[in-house]
């Protein structure tokens, strides 16, 4: 898209940012609705939350929108209102089917997504995919039946990678 097209469509930088955020929230809502059509309740839950975590891992702005405050952005708040009921349905259906532990609530997932996003942000400069390992750990903790746990993907960060990630975080904060 050319600069002229951007300026014709968006009056200022904030409108452009809001438009991108709205697009991301729209996609998140569509993915939640699509996941709910998955006939397997556990797979539906995994499908949606993997989508959310993957997008936050590769798109820092997406994480800020989903995990941040609406700050008066009415369009973003409206889209979030569309996502929340779909997430509630996905979680309720997995719990009712006996796939999700009975004490897990849909509100837990925002914190869990935030945890996965935090490791993705921390390790971004040394291992873009390590978040998948922690996503798998999160899923195993949520399973109603621990016998259904899956092998963890990848490997944890080694000591050198942890130090590199810490240094990159410190450099970003300066």
PDB file of N, CA, C and O in Angstrom, residues 93-173:
ATOM      1  N   UNK A  93     -17.298 -25.225  26.683  1.00  0.00           N
ATOM      2  CA  UNK A  93     -17.532 -26.470  25.945  1.00  0.00           C
ATOM      3  C   UNK A  93     -16.440 -27.500  26.255  1.00  0.00           C
ATOM      4  O   UNK A  93     -16.732 -28.681  26.469  1.00  0.00           O
ATOM      5  N   UNK A  94     -15.178 -27.068  26.321  1.00  0.00           N
ATOM      6  CA  UNK A  94     -14.082 -27.996  26.642  1.00  0.00           C
ATOM      7  C   UNK A  94     -14.227 -28.517  28.071  1.00  0.00           C
ATOM      8  O   UNK A  94     -13.997 -29.702  28.336  1.00  0.00           O
ATOM      9  N   UNK A  95     -14.627 -27.664  28.984  1.00  0.00           N
ATOM     10  CA  UNK A  95     -14.818 -28.083  30.375  1.00  0.00           C
ATOM     11  C   UNK A  95     -15.998 -29.047  30.488  1.00  0.00           C
ATOM     12  O   UNK A  95     -15.900 -30.094  31.126  1.00  0.00           O
ATOM     13  N   UNK A  96     -17.099 -28.727  29.826  1.00  0.00           N
ATOM     14  CA  UNK A  96     -18.285 -29.595  29.852  1.00  0.00           C
ATOM     15  C   UNK A  96     -18.010 -30.960  29.244  1.00  0.00           C
ATOM     16  O   UNK A  96     -18.585 -31.966  29.673  1.00  0.00           O
ATOM     17  N   UNK A  97     -17.132 -31.021  28.259  1.00  0.00           N
ATOM     18  CA  UNK A  97     -16.795 -32.286  27.607  1.00  0.00           C
ATOM     19  C   UNK A  97     -15.822 -33.113  28.450  1.00  0.00           C
ATOM     20  O   UNK A  97     -15.516 -34.249  28.091  1.00  0.00           O
ATOM     21  N   UNK A  98     -15.331 -32.548  29.537  1.00  0.00           N
ATOM     22  CA  UNK A  98     -14.396 -33.269  30.383  1.00  0.00           C
ATOM     23  C   UNK A  98     -12.959 -33.222  29.884  1.00  0.00           C
ATOM     24  O   UNK A  98     -12.097 -33.928  30.398  1.00  0.00           O
ATOM     25  N   UNK A  99     -12.687 -32.389  28.892  1.00  0.00           N
ATOM     26  CA  UNK A  99     -11.334 -32.273  28.353  1.00  0.00           C
ATOM     27  C   UNK A  99     -10.500 -31.261  29.133  1.00  0.00           C
ATOM     28  O   UNK A  99      -9.279 -31.402  29.235  1.00  0.00           O
ATOM     29  N   UNK A 100     -11.155 -30.259  29.673  1.00  0.00           N
ATOM     30  CA  UNK A 100     -10.493 -29.185  30.412  1.00  0.00           C
ATOM     31  C   UNK A 100     -10.741 -29.407  31.903  1.00  0.00           C
ATOM     32  O   UNK A 100     -11.859 -29.754  32.302  1.00  0.00           O
ATOM     33  N   UNK A 101      -9.721 -29.205  32.706  1.00  0.00           N
ATOM     34  CA  UNK A 101      -9.892 -29.402  34.145  1.00  0.00           C
ATOM     35  C   UNK A 101     -11.070 -28.565  34.640  1.00  0.00           C
ATOM     36  O   UNK A 101     -11.296 -27.445  34.160  1.00  0.00           O
ATOM     37  N   UNK A 102     -11.833 -29.074  35.570  1.00  0.00           N
ATOM     38  CA  UNK A 102     -13.089 -28.425  35.957  1.00  0.00           C
ATOM     39  C   UNK A 102     -12.932 -27.079  36.649  1.00  0.00           C
ATOM     40  O   UNK A 102     -13.858 -26.269  36.643  1.00  0.00           O
ATOM     41  N   UNK A 103     -11.757 -26.808  37.214  1.00  0.00           N
ATOM     42  CA  UNK A 103     -11.566 -25.545  37.918  1.00  0.00           C
ATOM     43  C   UNK A 103     -10.960 -24.447  37.049  1.00  0.00           C
ATOM     44  O   UNK A 103     -10.731 -23.338  37.513  1.00  0.00           O
ATOM     45  N   UNK A 104     -10.721 -24.733  35.774  1.00  0.00           N
ATOM     46  CA  UNK A 104     -10.200 -23.715  34.853  1.00  0.00           C
ATOM     47  C   UNK A 104     -11.340 -22.835  34.372  1.00  0.00           C
ATOM     48  O   UNK A 104     -12.419 -23.319  34.038  1.00  0.00           O
ATOM     49  N   UNK A 105     -11.103 -21.543  34.345  1.00  0.00           N
ATOM     50  CA  UNK A 105     -12.101 -20.566  33.916  1.00  0.00           C
ATOM     51  C   UNK A 105     -11.588 -19.824  32.691  1.00  0.00           C
ATOM     52  O   UNK A 105     -10.380 -19.735  32.471  1.00  0.00           O
ATOM     53  N   UNK A 106     -12.488 -19.250  31.931  1.00  0.00           N
ATOM     54  CA  UNK A 106     -12.058 -18.514  30.740  1.00  0.00           C
ATOM     55  C   UNK A 106     -11.163 -17.337  31.104  1.00  0.00           C
ATOM     56  O   UNK A 106     -10.256 -16.988  30.353  1.00  0.00           O
ATOM     57  N   UNK A 107     -11.374 -16.750  32.274  1.00  0.00           N
ATOM     58  CA  UNK A 107     -10.525 -15.651  32.722  1.00  0.00           C
ATOM     59  C   UNK A 107      -9.075 -16.049  32.932  1.00  0.00           C
ATOM     60  O   UNK A 107      -8.169 -15.221  32.863  1.00  0.00           O
ATOM     61  N   UNK A 108      -8.841 -17.339  33.194  1.00  0.00           N
ATOM     62  CA  UNK A 108      -7.468 -17.824  33.353  1.00  0.00           C
ATOM     63  C   UNK A 108      -6.677 -17.683  32.065  1.00  0.00           C
ATOM     64  O   UNK A 108      -5.457 -17.522  32.091  1.00  0.00           O
ATOM     65  N   UNK A 109      -7.353 -17.767  30.938  1.00  0.00           N
ATOM     66  CA  UNK A 109      -6.649 -17.816  29.667  1.00  0.00           C
ATOM     67  C   UNK A 109      -5.984 -16.506  29.303  1.00  0.00           C
ATOM     68  O   UNK A 109      -4.936 -16.514  28.661  1.00  0.00           O
ATOM     69  N   UNK A 110      -6.530 -15.389  29.712  1.00  0.00           N
ATOM     70  CA  UNK A 110      -5.863 -14.117  29.436  1.00  0.00           C
ATOM     71  C   UNK A 110      -4.514 -14.079  30.135  1.00  0.00           C
ATOM     72  O   UNK A 110      -3.501 -13.704  29.542  1.00  0.00           O
ATOM     73  N   UNK A 111      -4.477 -14.518  31.389  1.00  0.00           N
ATOM     74  CA  UNK A 111      -3.207 -14.550  32.122  1.00  0.00           C
ATOM     75  C   UNK A 111      -2.251 -15.551  31.490  1.00  0.00           C
ATOM     76  O   UNK A 111      -1.050 -15.280  31.361  1.00  0.00           O
ATOM     77  N   UNK A 112      -2.767 -16.700  31.082  1.00  0.00           N
ATOM     78  CA  UNK A 112      -1.909 -17.714  30.472  1.00  0.00           C
ATOM     79  C   UNK A 112      -1.344 -17.246  29.134  1.00  0.00           C
ATOM     80  O   UNK A 112      -0.168 -17.480  28.828  1.00  0.00           O
ATOM     81  N   UNK A 113      -2.167 -16.578  28.349  1.00  0.00           N
ATOM     82  CA  UNK A 113      -1.684 -16.021  27.083  1.00  0.00           C
ATOM     83  C   UNK A 113      -0.614 -14.964  27.367  1.00  0.00           C
ATOM     84  O   UNK A 113       0.398 -14.892  26.675  1.00  0.00           O
ATOM     85  N   UNK A 114      -0.834 -14.176  28.392  1.00  0.00           N
ATOM     86  CA  UNK A 114       0.142 -13.156  28.767  1.00  0.00           C
ATOM     87  C   UNK A 114       1.468 -13.817  29.153  1.00  0.00           C
ATOM     88  O   UNK A 114       2.545 -13.327  28.786  1.00  0.00           O
ATOM     89  N   UNK A 115       1.406 -14.935  29.849  1.00  0.00           N
ATOM     90  CA  UNK A 115       2.629 -15.645  30.230  1.00  0.00           C
ATOM     91  C   UNK A 115       3.381 -16.137  28.997  1.00  0.00           C
ATOM     92  O   UNK A 115       4.602 -15.992  28.908  1.00  0.00           O
ATOM     93  N   UNK A 116       2.658 -16.701  28.053  1.00  0.00           N
ATOM     94  CA  UNK A 116       3.292 -17.187  26.828  1.00  0.00           C
ATOM     95  C   UNK A 116       3.861 -16.013  26.037  1.00  0.00           C
ATOM     96  O   UNK A 116       4.974 -16.080  25.513  1.00  0.00           O
ATOM     97  N   UNK A 117       3.120 -14.925  25.975  1.00  0.00           N
ATOM     98  CA  UNK A 117       3.597 -13.727  25.264  1.00  0.00           C
ATOM     99  C   UNK A 117       4.863 -13.185  25.918  1.00  0.00           C
ATOM    100  O   UNK A 117       5.793 -12.753  25.238  1.00  0.00           O
ATOM    101  N   UNK A 118       4.925 -13.263  27.258  1.00  0.00           N
ATOM    102  CA  UNK A 118       6.111 -12.761  27.969  1.00  0.00           C
ATOM    103  C   UNK A 118       7.347 -13.580  27.627  1.00  0.00           C
ATOM    104  O   UNK A 118       8.427 -13.014  27.402  1.00  0.00           O
ATOM    105  N   UNK A 119       7.226 -14.906  27.565  1.00  0.00           N
ATOM    106  CA  UNK A 119       8.397 -15.716  27.207  1.00  0.00           C
ATOM    107  C   UNK A 119       8.760 -15.488  25.743  1.00  0.00           C
ATOM    108  O   UNK A 119       9.940 -15.467  25.390  1.00  0.00           O
ATOM    109  N   UNK A 120       7.762 -15.289  24.892  1.00  0.00           N
ATOM    110  CA  UNK A 120       8.051 -15.008  23.480  1.00  0.00           C
ATOM    111  C   UNK A 120       8.807 -13.693  23.357  1.00  0.00           C
ATOM    112  O   UNK A 120       9.778 -13.596  22.593  1.00  0.00           O
ATOM    113  N   UNK A 121       8.393 -12.694  24.108  1.00  0.00           N
ATOM    114  CA  UNK A 121       9.069 -11.401  24.072  1.00  0.00           C
ATOM    115  C   UNK A 121      10.482 -11.513  24.634  1.00  0.00           C
ATOM    116  O   UNK A 121      11.430 -10.985  24.062  1.00  0.00           O
ATOM    117  N   UNK A 122      10.619 -12.236  25.730  1.00  0.00           N
ATOM    118  CA  UNK A 122      11.923 -12.415  26.366  1.00  0.00           C
ATOM    119  C   UNK A 122      12.912 -13.116  25.439  1.00  0.00           C
ATOM    120  O   UNK A 122      14.066 -12.729  25.336  1.00  0.00           O
ATOM    121  N   UNK A 123      12.455 -14.142  24.751  1.00  0.00           N
ATOM    122  CA  UNK A 123      13.356 -14.979  23.950  1.00  0.00           C
ATOM    123  C   UNK A 123      13.407 -14.595  22.472  1.00  0.00           C
ATOM    124  O   UNK A 123      14.089 -15.249  21.688  1.00  0.00           O
ATOM    125  N   UNK A 124      12.717 -13.544  22.104  1.00  0.00           N
ATOM    126  CA  UNK A 124      12.580 -13.134  20.706  1.00  0.00           C
ATOM    127  C   UNK A 124      13.905 -13.080  19.948  1.00  0.00           C
ATOM    128  O   UNK A 124      13.986 -13.464  18.797  1.00  0.00           O
ATOM    129  N   UNK A 125      14.971 -12.627  20.582  1.00  0.00           N
ATOM    130  CA  UNK A 125      16.249 -12.432  19.891  1.00  0.00           C
ATOM    131  C   UNK A 125      17.126 -13.684  19.860  1.00  0.00           C
ATOM    132  O   UNK A 125      18.146 -13.683  19.180  1.00  0.00           O
ATOM    133  N   UNK A 126      16.736 -14.729  20.591  1.00  0.00           N
ATOM    134  CA  UNK A 126      17.579 -15.932  20.622  1.00  0.00           C
ATOM    135  C   UNK A 126      16.869 -17.184  20.137  1.00  0.00           C
ATOM    136  O   UNK A 126      17.509 -18.103  19.650  1.00  0.00           O
ATOM    137  N   UNK A 127      15.544 -17.240  20.276  1.00  0.00           N
ATOM    138  CA  UNK A 127      14.801 -18.426  19.863  1.00  0.00           C
ATOM    139  C   UNK A 127      13.337 -18.026  19.677  1.00  0.00           C
ATOM    140  O   UNK A 127      12.589 -17.924  20.649  1.00  0.00           O
ATOM    141  N   UNK A 128      12.942 -17.837  18.434  1.00  0.00           N
ATOM    142  CA  UNK A 128      11.580 -17.370  18.142  1.00  0.00           C
ATOM    143  C   UNK A 128      10.501 -18.384  18.482  1.00  0.00           C
ATOM    144  O   UNK A 128       9.340 -18.019  18.646  1.00  0.00           O
ATOM    145  N   UNK A 129      10.854 -19.651  18.578  1.00  0.00           N
ATOM    146  CA  UNK A 129       9.845 -20.692  18.769  1.00  0.00           C
ATOM    147  C   UNK A 129       9.791 -21.289  20.168  1.00  0.00           C
ATOM    148  O   UNK A 129       8.979 -22.182  20.418  1.00  0.00           O
ATOM    149  N   UNK A 130      10.619 -20.839  21.095  1.00  0.00           N
ATOM    150  CA  UNK A 130      10.632 -21.455  22.414  1.00  0.00           C
ATOM    151  C   UNK A 130       9.286 -21.266  23.129  1.00  0.00           C
ATOM    152  O   UNK A 130       8.917 -22.076  23.980  1.00  0.00           O
ATOM    153  N   UNK A 131       8.526 -20.249  22.746  1.00  0.00           N
ATOM    154  CA  UNK A 131       7.211 -20.051  23.360  1.00  0.00           C
ATOM    155  C   UNK A 131       6.348 -21.291  23.194  1.00  0.00           C
ATOM    156  O   UNK A 131       5.503 -21.571  24.039  1.00  0.00           O
ATOM    157  N   UNK A 132       6.532 -22.052  22.113  1.00  0.00           N
ATOM    158  CA  UNK A 132       5.723 -23.258  21.868  1.00  0.00           C
ATOM    159  C   UNK A 132       5.901 -24.290  22.982  1.00  0.00           C
ATOM    160  O   UNK A 132       4.968 -24.999  23.330  1.00  0.00           O
ATOM    161  N   UNK A 133       7.098 -24.372  23.526  1.00  0.00           N
ATOM    162  CA  UNK A 133       7.352 -25.299  24.629  1.00  0.00           C
ATOM    163  C   UNK A 133       6.495 -24.928  25.841  1.00  0.00           C
ATOM    164  O   UNK A 133       5.889 -25.778  26.484  1.00  0.00           O
ATOM    165  N   UNK A 134       6.453 -23.663  26.150  1.00  0.00           N
ATOM    166  CA  UNK A 134       5.715 -23.208  27.327  1.00  0.00           C
ATOM    167  C   UNK A 134       4.204 -23.216  27.073  1.00  0.00           C
ATOM    168  O   UNK A 134       3.417 -23.421  27.995  1.00  0.00           O
ATOM    169  N   UNK A 135       3.827 -23.041  25.834  1.00  0.00           N
ATOM    170  CA  UNK A 135       2.426 -23.203  25.453  1.00  0.00           C
ATOM    171  C   UNK A 135       1.999 -24.648  25.701  1.00  0.00           C
ATOM    172  O   UNK A 135       0.941 -24.910  26.260  1.00  0.00           O
ATOM    173  N   UNK A 136       2.865 -25.604  25.307  1.00  0.00           N
ATOM    174  CA  UNK A 136       2.562 -27.023  25.519  1.00  0.00           C
ATOM    175  C   UNK A 136       2.480 -27.343  27.015  1.00  0.00           C
ATOM    176  O   UNK A 136       1.598 -28.110  27.448  1.00  0.00           O
ATOM    177  N   UNK A 137       3.373 -26.775  27.808  1.00  0.00           N
ATOM    178  CA  UNK A 137       3.308 -26.972  29.266  1.00  0.00           C
ATOM    179  C   UNK A 137       1.989 -26.432  29.826  1.00  0.00           C
ATOM    180  O   UNK A 137       1.357 -27.050  30.678  1.00  0.00           O
ATOM    181  N   UNK A 138       1.582 -25.266  29.329  1.00  0.00           N
ATOM    182  CA  UNK A 138       0.327 -24.669  29.767  1.00  0.00           C
ATOM    183  C   UNK A 138      -0.842 -25.589  29.423  1.00  0.00           C
ATOM    184  O   UNK A 138      -1.717 -25.837  30.255  1.00  0.00           O
ATOM    185  N   UNK A 139      -0.840 -26.120  28.202  1.00  0.00           N
ATOM    186  CA  UNK A 139      -1.928 -27.007  27.797  1.00  0.00           C
ATOM    187  C   UNK A 139      -1.972 -28.253  28.667  1.00  0.00           C
ATOM    188  O   UNK A 139      -3.049 -28.691  29.085  1.00  0.00           O
ATOM    189  N   UNK A 140      -0.816 -28.840  28.942  1.00  0.00           N
ATOM    190  CA  UNK A 140      -0.785 -30.025  29.790  1.00  0.00           C
ATOM    191  C   UNK A 140      -1.342 -29.737  31.182  1.00  0.00           C
ATOM    192  O   UNK A 140      -2.020 -30.577  31.771  1.00  0.00           O
ATOM    193  N   UNK A 141      -1.061 -28.561  31.701  1.00  0.00           N
ATOM    194  CA  UNK A 141      -1.582 -28.194  33.017  1.00  0.00           C
ATOM    195  C   UNK A 141      -3.102 -28.026  32.999  1.00  0.00           C
ATOM    196  O   UNK A 141      -3.757 -28.178  34.030  1.00  0.00           O
ATOM    197  N   UNK A 142      -3.648 -27.728  31.839  1.00  0.00           N
ATOM    198  CA  UNK A 142      -5.093 -27.501  31.719  1.00  0.00           C
ATOM    199  C   UNK A 142      -5.889 -28.760  31.404  1.00  0.00           C
ATOM    200  O   UNK A 142      -7.106 -28.773  31.540  1.00  0.00           O
ATOM    201  N   UNK A 143      -5.217 -29.798  30.988  1.00  0.00           N
ATOM    202  CA  UNK A 143      -5.923 -31.035  30.630  1.00  0.00           C
ATOM    203  C   UNK A 143      -6.603 -31.635  31.855  1.00  0.00           C
ATOM    204  O   UNK A 143      -6.014 -31.719  32.927  1.00  0.00           O
ATOM    205  N   UNK A 144      -7.818 -32.084  31.667  1.00  0.00           N
ATOM    206  CA  UNK A 144      -8.524 -32.758  32.743  1.00  0.00           C
ATOM    207  C   UNK A 144      -7.868 -34.105  33.046  1.00  0.00           C
ATOM    208  O   UNK A 144      -7.803 -34.526  34.192  1.00  0.00           O
ATOM    209  N   UNK A 145      -7.358 -34.762  32.017  1.00  0.00           N
ATOM    210  CA  UNK A 145      -6.734 -36.078  32.158  1.00  0.00           C
ATOM    211  C   UNK A 145      -5.232 -35.955  31.939  1.00  0.00           C
ATOM    212  O   UNK A 145      -4.772 -35.837  30.799  1.00  0.00           O
ATOM    213  N   UNK A 146      -4.430 -35.998  33.016  1.00  0.00           N
ATOM    214  CA  UNK A 146      -2.976 -35.863  32.852  1.00  0.00           C
ATOM    215  C   UNK A 146      -2.361 -36.969  31.992  1.00  0.00           C
ATOM    216  O   UNK A 146      -1.268 -36.797  31.461  1.00  0.00           O
ATOM    217  N   UNK A 147      -3.066 -38.079  31.821  1.00  0.00           N
ATOM    218  CA  UNK A 147      -2.549 -39.166  30.989  1.00  0.00           C
ATOM    219  C   UNK A 147      -2.492 -38.770  29.509  1.00  0.00           C
ATOM    220  O   UNK A 147      -1.862 -39.458  28.708  1.00  0.00           O
ATOM    221  N   UNK A 148      -3.152 -37.686  29.153  1.00  0.00           N
ATOM    222  CA  UNK A 148      -3.188 -37.257  27.755  1.00  0.00           C
ATOM    223  C   UNK A 148      -2.102 -36.227  27.422  1.00  0.00           C
ATOM    224  O   UNK A 148      -2.127 -35.638  26.351  1.00  0.00           O
ATOM    225  N   UNK A 149      -1.190 -36.035  28.333  1.00  0.00           N
ATOM    226  CA  UNK A 149      -0.109 -35.089  28.079  1.00  0.00           C
ATOM    227  C   UNK A 149       0.688 -35.499  26.853  1.00  0.00           C
ATOM    228  O   UNK A 149       0.824 -36.668  26.552  1.00  0.00           O
ATOM    229  N   UNK A 150       1.211 -34.511  26.170  1.00  0.00           N
ATOM    230  CA  UNK A 150       1.991 -34.707  24.951  1.00  0.00           C
ATOM    231  C   UNK A 150       3.461 -34.398  25.226  1.00  0.00           C
ATOM    232  O   UNK A 150       3.773 -33.614  26.119  1.00  0.00           O
ATOM    233  N   UNK A 151       4.370 -34.957  24.440  1.00  0.00           N
ATOM    234  CA  UNK A 151       5.798 -34.593  24.590  1.00  0.00           C
ATOM    235  C   UNK A 151       5.979 -33.093  24.319  1.00  0.00           C
ATOM    236  O   UNK A 151       5.312 -32.525  23.459  1.00  0.00           O
ATOM    237  N   UNK A 152       6.882 -32.487  25.055  1.00  0.00           N
ATOM    238  CA  UNK A 152       7.129 -31.062  24.877  1.00  0.00           C
ATOM    239  C   UNK A 152       7.901 -30.821  23.588  1.00  0.00           C
ATOM    240  O   UNK A 152       8.865 -31.535  23.296  1.00  0.00           O
ATOM    241  N   UNK A 153       7.494 -29.823  22.830  1.00  0.00           N
ATOM    242  CA  UNK A 153       8.242 -29.497  21.609  1.00  0.00           C
ATOM    243  C   UNK A 153       9.517 -28.727  21.939  1.00  0.00           C
ATOM    244  O   UNK A 153       9.597 -28.022  22.940  1.00  0.00           O
ATOM    245  N   UNK A 154      10.486 -28.856  21.088  1.00  0.00           N
ATOM    246  CA  UNK A 154      11.705 -28.064  21.224  1.00  0.00           C
ATOM    247  C   UNK A 154      12.462 -28.351  22.501  1.00  0.00           C
ATOM    248  O   UNK A 154      12.307 -29.396  23.124  1.00  0.00           O
ATOM    249  N   UNK A 155      13.255 -27.389  22.870  1.00  0.00           N
ATOM    250  CA  UNK A 155      14.071 -27.500  24.070  1.00  0.00           C
ATOM    251  C   UNK A 155      13.994 -26.173  24.821  1.00  0.00           C
ATOM    252  O   UNK A 155      13.674 -25.139  24.230  1.00  0.00           O
ATOM    253  N   UNK A 156      14.302 -26.196  26.102  1.00  0.00           N
ATOM    254  CA  UNK A 156      14.322 -24.917  26.815  1.00  0.00           C
ATOM    255  C   UNK A 156      15.530 -24.089  26.377  1.00  0.00           C
ATOM    256  O   UNK A 156      16.457 -24.608  25.747  1.00  0.00           O
ATOM    257  N   UNK A 157      15.506 -22.831  26.717  1.00  0.00           N
ATOM    258  CA  UNK A 157      16.666 -21.983  26.450  1.00  0.00           C
ATOM    259  C   UNK A 157      17.846 -22.492  27.268  1.00  0.00           C
ATOM    260  O   UNK A 157      17.682 -22.869  28.435  1.00  0.00           O
ATOM    261  N   UNK A 158      19.027 -22.498  26.667  1.00  0.00           N
ATOM    262  CA  UNK A 158      20.215 -22.871  27.443  1.00  0.00           C
ATOM    263  C   UNK A 158      20.730 -21.628  28.173  1.00  0.00           C
ATOM    264  O   UNK A 158      20.219 -20.515  27.983  1.00  0.00           O
ATOM    265  N   UNK A 159      21.733 -21.818  28.999  1.00  0.00           N
ATOM    266  CA  UNK A 159      22.244 -20.725  29.831  1.00  0.00           C
ATOM    267  C   UNK A 159      22.712 -19.532  28.994  1.00  0.00           C
ATOM    268  O   UNK A 159      22.422 -18.378  29.320  1.00  0.00           O
ATOM    269  N   UNK A 160      23.413 -19.809  27.899  1.00  0.00           N
ATOM    270  CA  UNK A 160      23.903 -18.725  27.040  1.00  0.00           C
ATOM    271  C   UNK A 160      22.738 -17.959  26.412  1.00  0.00           C
ATOM    272  O   UNK A 160      22.769 -16.728  26.313  1.00  0.00           O
ATOM    273  N   UNK A 161      21.699 -18.680  25.991  1.00  0.00           N
ATOM    274  CA  UNK A 161      20.531 -18.023  25.391  1.00  0.00           C
ATOM    275  C   UNK A 161      19.787 -17.176  26.415  1.00  0.00           C
ATOM    276  O   UNK A 161      19.304 -16.085  26.084  1.00  0.00           O
ATOM    277  N   UNK A 162      19.700 -17.652  27.644  1.00  0.00           N
ATOM    278  CA  UNK A 162      19.063 -16.860  28.706  1.00  0.00           C
ATOM    279  C   UNK A 162      19.825 -15.562  28.898  1.00  0.00           C
ATOM    280  O   UNK A 162      19.225 -14.477  28.999  1.00  0.00           O
ATOM    281  N   UNK A 163      21.134 -15.648  28.928  1.00  0.00           N
ATOM    282  CA  UNK A 163      21.951 -14.433  29.100  1.00  0.00           C
ATOM    283  C   UNK A 163      21.777 -13.488  27.913  1.00  0.00           C
ATOM    284  O   UNK A 163      21.685 -12.276  28.094  1.00  0.00           O
ATOM    285  N   UNK A 164      21.739 -14.027  26.698  1.00  0.00           N
ATOM    286  CA  UNK A 164      21.515 -13.195  25.505  1.00  0.00           C
ATOM    287  C   UNK A 164      20.145 -12.522  25.575  1.00  0.00           C
ATOM    288  O   UNK A 164      20.006 -11.337  25.258  1.00  0.00           O
ATOM    289  N   UNK A 165      19.141 -13.277  25.972  1.00  0.00           N
ATOM    290  CA  UNK A 165      17.783 -12.731  26.059  1.00  0.00           C
ATOM    291  C   UNK A 165      17.727 -11.632  27.122  1.00  0.00           C
ATOM    292  O   UNK A 165      17.099 -10.583  26.906  1.00  0.00           O
ATOM    293  N   UNK A 166      18.373 -11.843  28.244  1.00  0.00           N
ATOM    294  CA  UNK A 166      18.400 -10.822  29.302  1.00  0.00           C
ATOM    295  C   UNK A 166      19.077  -9.552  28.803  1.00  0.00           C
ATOM    296  O   UNK A 166      18.600  -8.436  29.040  1.00  0.00           O
ATOM    297  N   UNK A 167      20.192  -9.723  28.089  1.00  0.00           N
ATOM    298  CA  UNK A 167      20.913  -8.558  27.557  1.00  0.00           C
ATOM    299  C   UNK A 167      20.052  -7.807  26.549  1.00  0.00           C
ATOM    300  O   UNK A 167      20.009  -6.564  26.568  1.00  0.00           O
ATOM    301  N   UNK A 168      19.341  -8.535  25.694  1.00  0.00           N
ATOM    302  CA  UNK A 168      18.470  -7.877  24.714  1.00  0.00           C
ATOM    303  C   UNK A 168      17.347  -7.120  25.406  1.00  0.00           C
ATOM    304  O   UNK A 168      17.004  -6.002  24.997  1.00  0.00           O
ATOM    305  N   UNK A 169      16.799  -7.683  26.464  1.00  0.00           N
ATOM    306  CA  UNK A 169      15.746  -6.988  27.220  1.00  0.00           C
ATOM    307  C   UNK A 169      16.283  -5.716  27.856  1.00  0.00           C
ATOM    308  O   UNK A 169      15.614  -4.678  27.837  1.00  0.00           O
ATOM    309  N   UNK A 170      17.469  -5.797  28.420  1.00  0.00           N
ATOM    310  CA  UNK A 170      18.066  -4.616  29.038  1.00  0.00           C
ATOM    311  C   UNK A 170      18.325  -3.528  27.996  1.00  0.00           C
ATOM    312  O   UNK A 170      18.098  -2.353  28.253  1.00  0.00           O
ATOM    313  N   UNK A 171      18.786  -3.921  26.809  1.00  0.00           N
ATOM    314  CA  UNK A 171      19.040  -2.946  25.741  1.00  0.00           C
ATOM    315  C   UNK A 171      17.752  -2.289  25.277  1.00  0.00           C
ATOM    316  O   UNK A 171      17.752  -1.107  24.934  1.00  0.00           O
ATOM    317  N   UNK A 172      16.670  -3.024  25.232  1.00  0.00           N
ATOM    318  CA  UNK A 172      15.377  -2.453  24.817  1.00  0.00           C
ATOM    319  C   UNK A 172      14.869  -1.439  25.825  1.00  0.00           C
ATOM    320  O   UNK A 172      14.185  -0.489  25.475  1.00  0.00           O
ATOM    321  N   UNK A 173      15.169  -1.657  27.083  1.00  0.00           N
ATOM    322  CA  UNK A 173      14.675  -0.768  28.148  1.00  0.00           C
ATOM    323  C   UNK A 173      15.434   0.545  28.218  1.00  0.00           C
ATOM    324  O   UNK A 173      14.975   1.494  28.816  1.00  0.00           O
TER     325      UNK A 173
END
